[in-house]
Coordinates of C-alpha atoms in Angstrom, one line a residue:
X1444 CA -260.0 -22.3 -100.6
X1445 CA -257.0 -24.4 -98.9
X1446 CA -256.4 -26.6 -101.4
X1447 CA -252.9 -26.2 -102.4
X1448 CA -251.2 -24.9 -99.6
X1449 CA -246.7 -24.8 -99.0
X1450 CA -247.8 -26.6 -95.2
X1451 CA -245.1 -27.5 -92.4
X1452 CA -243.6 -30.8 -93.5
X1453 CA -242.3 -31.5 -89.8
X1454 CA -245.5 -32.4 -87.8
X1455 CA -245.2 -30.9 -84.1
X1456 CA -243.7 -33.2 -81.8
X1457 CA -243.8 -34.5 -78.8
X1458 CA -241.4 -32.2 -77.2
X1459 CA -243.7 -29.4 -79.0
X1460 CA -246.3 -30.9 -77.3
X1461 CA -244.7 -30.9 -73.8
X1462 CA -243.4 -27.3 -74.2
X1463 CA -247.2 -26.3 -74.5
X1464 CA -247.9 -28.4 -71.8
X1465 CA -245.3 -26.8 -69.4
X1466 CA -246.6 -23.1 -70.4
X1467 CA -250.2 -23.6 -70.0
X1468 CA -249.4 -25.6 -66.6
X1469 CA -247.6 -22.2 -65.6
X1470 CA -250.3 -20.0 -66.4
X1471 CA -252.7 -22.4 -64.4
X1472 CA -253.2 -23.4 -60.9
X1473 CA -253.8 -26.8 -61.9
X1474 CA -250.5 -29.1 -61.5
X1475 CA -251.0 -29.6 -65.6
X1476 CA -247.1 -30.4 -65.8
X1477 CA -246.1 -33.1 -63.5
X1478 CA -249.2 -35.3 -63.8
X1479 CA -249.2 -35.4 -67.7
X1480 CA -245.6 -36.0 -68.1
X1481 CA -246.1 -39.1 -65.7
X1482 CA -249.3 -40.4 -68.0
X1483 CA -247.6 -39.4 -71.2
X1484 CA -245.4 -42.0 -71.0
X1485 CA -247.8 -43.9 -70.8
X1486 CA -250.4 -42.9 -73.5
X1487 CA -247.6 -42.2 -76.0
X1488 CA -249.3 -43.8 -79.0
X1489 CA -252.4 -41.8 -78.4
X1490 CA -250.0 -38.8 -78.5
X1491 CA -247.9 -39.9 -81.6
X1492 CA -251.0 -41.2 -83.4
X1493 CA -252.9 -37.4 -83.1
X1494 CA -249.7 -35.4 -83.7
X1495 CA -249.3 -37.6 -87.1
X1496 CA -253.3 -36.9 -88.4
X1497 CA -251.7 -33.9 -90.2
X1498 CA -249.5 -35.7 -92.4
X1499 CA -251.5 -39.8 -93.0
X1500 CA -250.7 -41.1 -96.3
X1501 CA -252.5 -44.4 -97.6
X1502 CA -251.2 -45.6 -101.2
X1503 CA -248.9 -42.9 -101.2
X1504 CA -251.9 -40.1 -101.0
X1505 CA -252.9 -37.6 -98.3
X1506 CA -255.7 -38.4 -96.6
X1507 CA -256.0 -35.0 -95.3
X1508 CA -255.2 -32.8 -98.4
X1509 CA -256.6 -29.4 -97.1
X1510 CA -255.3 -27.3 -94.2
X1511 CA -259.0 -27.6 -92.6
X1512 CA -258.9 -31.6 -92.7
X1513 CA -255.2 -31.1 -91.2
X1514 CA -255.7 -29.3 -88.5
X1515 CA -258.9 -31.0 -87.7
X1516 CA -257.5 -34.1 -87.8
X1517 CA -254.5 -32.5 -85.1
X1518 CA -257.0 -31.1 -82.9
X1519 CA -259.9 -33.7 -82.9
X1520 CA -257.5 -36.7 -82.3
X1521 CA -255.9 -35.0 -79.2
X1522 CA -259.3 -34.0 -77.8
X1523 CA -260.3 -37.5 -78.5
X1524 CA -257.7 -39.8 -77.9
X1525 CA -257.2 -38.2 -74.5
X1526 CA -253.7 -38.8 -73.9
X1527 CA -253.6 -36.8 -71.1
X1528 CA -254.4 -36.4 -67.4
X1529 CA -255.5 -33.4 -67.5
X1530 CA -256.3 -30.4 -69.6
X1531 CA -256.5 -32.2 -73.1
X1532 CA -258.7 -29.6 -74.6
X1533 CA -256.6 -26.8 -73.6
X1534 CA -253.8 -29.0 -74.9
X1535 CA -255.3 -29.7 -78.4
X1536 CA -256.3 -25.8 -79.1
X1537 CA -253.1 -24.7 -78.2
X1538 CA -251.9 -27.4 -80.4
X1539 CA -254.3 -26.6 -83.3
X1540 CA -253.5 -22.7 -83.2
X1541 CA -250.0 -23.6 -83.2
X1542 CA -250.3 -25.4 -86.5
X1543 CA -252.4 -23.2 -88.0
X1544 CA -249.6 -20.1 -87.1
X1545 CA -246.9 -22.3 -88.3
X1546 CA -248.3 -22.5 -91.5
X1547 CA -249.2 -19.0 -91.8
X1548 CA -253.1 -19.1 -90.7
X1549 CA -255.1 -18.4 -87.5
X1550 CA -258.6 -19.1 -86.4
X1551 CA -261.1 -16.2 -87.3
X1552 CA -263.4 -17.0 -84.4
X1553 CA -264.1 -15.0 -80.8
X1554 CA -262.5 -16.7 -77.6
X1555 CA -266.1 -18.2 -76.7
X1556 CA -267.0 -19.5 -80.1
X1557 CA -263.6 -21.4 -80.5
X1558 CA -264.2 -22.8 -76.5
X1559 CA -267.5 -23.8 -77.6
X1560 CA -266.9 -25.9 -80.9
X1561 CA -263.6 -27.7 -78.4
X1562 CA -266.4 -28.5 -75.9
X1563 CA -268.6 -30.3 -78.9
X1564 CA -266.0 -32.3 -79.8
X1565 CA -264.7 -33.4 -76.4
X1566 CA -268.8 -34.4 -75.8
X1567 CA -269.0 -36.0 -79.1
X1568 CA -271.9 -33.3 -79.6
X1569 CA -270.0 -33.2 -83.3
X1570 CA -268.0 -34.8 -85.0
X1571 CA -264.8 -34.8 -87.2
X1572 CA -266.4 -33.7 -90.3
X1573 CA -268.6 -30.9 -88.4
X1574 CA -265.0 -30.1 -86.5
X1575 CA -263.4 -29.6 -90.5
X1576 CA -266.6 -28.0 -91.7
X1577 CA -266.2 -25.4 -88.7
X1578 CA -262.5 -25.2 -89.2
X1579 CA -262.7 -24.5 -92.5
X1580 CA -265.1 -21.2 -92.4
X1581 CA -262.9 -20.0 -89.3
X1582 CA -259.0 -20.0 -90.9
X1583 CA -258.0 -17.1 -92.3
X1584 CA -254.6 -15.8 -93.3
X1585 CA -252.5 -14.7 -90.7
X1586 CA -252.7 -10.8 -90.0
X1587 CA -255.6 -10.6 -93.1
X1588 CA -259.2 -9.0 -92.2
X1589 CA -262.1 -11.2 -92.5
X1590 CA -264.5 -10.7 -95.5
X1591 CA -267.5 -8.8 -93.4
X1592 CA -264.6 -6.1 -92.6
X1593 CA -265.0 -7.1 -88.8

């Protein structure tokens, strides 16, 4: 379905990263901002090894051909790798829709079902393949209807 896809060479960066970070912190009343700036300097690996999941080669191949196994591997490595304070599952979904607009797709998937499946993977309830699996039945085109009509 998502096999051969024109994706968003550029992966999001950390300044991406931080500019989500400052606009959920200002839509919370949690101090998101100025504690995960201090730690990010801190966990910056963590952060640079999830935002590169999208884009892994080995022996010149993609590891993560499909835009499912992409943005799985963007959204399960920042839930996972925890490299912030605070708020690292609201981080990684805004993260994960982000990608997914960027290259033209959206999650098909109520508020409470898409909470749910981040919750799973933050208590290792599933795992990365599950996370794709799920993924890939929820991304639709951006703007299309989904095939029951709803």
């Amino acid at each position: 379905m998502f096999d051969t896809l024109d994706l968003v060479e550029a992966p999001l960066t950390r300044q991406d990263v931080e500019n989500i970070l400052h606009n959920l912190a200002s839509s919370s009343e949690l101090d998101l901002s100025r504690r995960n700036l201090e730690h990010i300097n801190l966990s910056f690996l963590h952060l640079k090894s999830a935002l590169a999941q999208p884009h892994v080669t080995f022996a010149g191949q993609e590891l993560y051909p499909t835009l499912a196994e992409k943005a799985s591997g963007l959204g399960f490595s920042l839930i996972k790798n925890h490299p912030f304070v605070d708020g690292n599952k609201r981080i990684a979904h805004a993260a994960l829709e982000i990608f997914l607009v960027l290259n033209g797709y959206e999650i098909n998937a109520t508020v409470d079902e898409q909470e749910k499946v981040i919750l799973q993977v933050a208590s290792s309830e599933i795992g990365r393949a599950t996370f794709t699996d799920w993924l890939h039945h929820h991304i639709i085109m951006k703007h299309s209807t989904s095939q029951t009509g709803q």
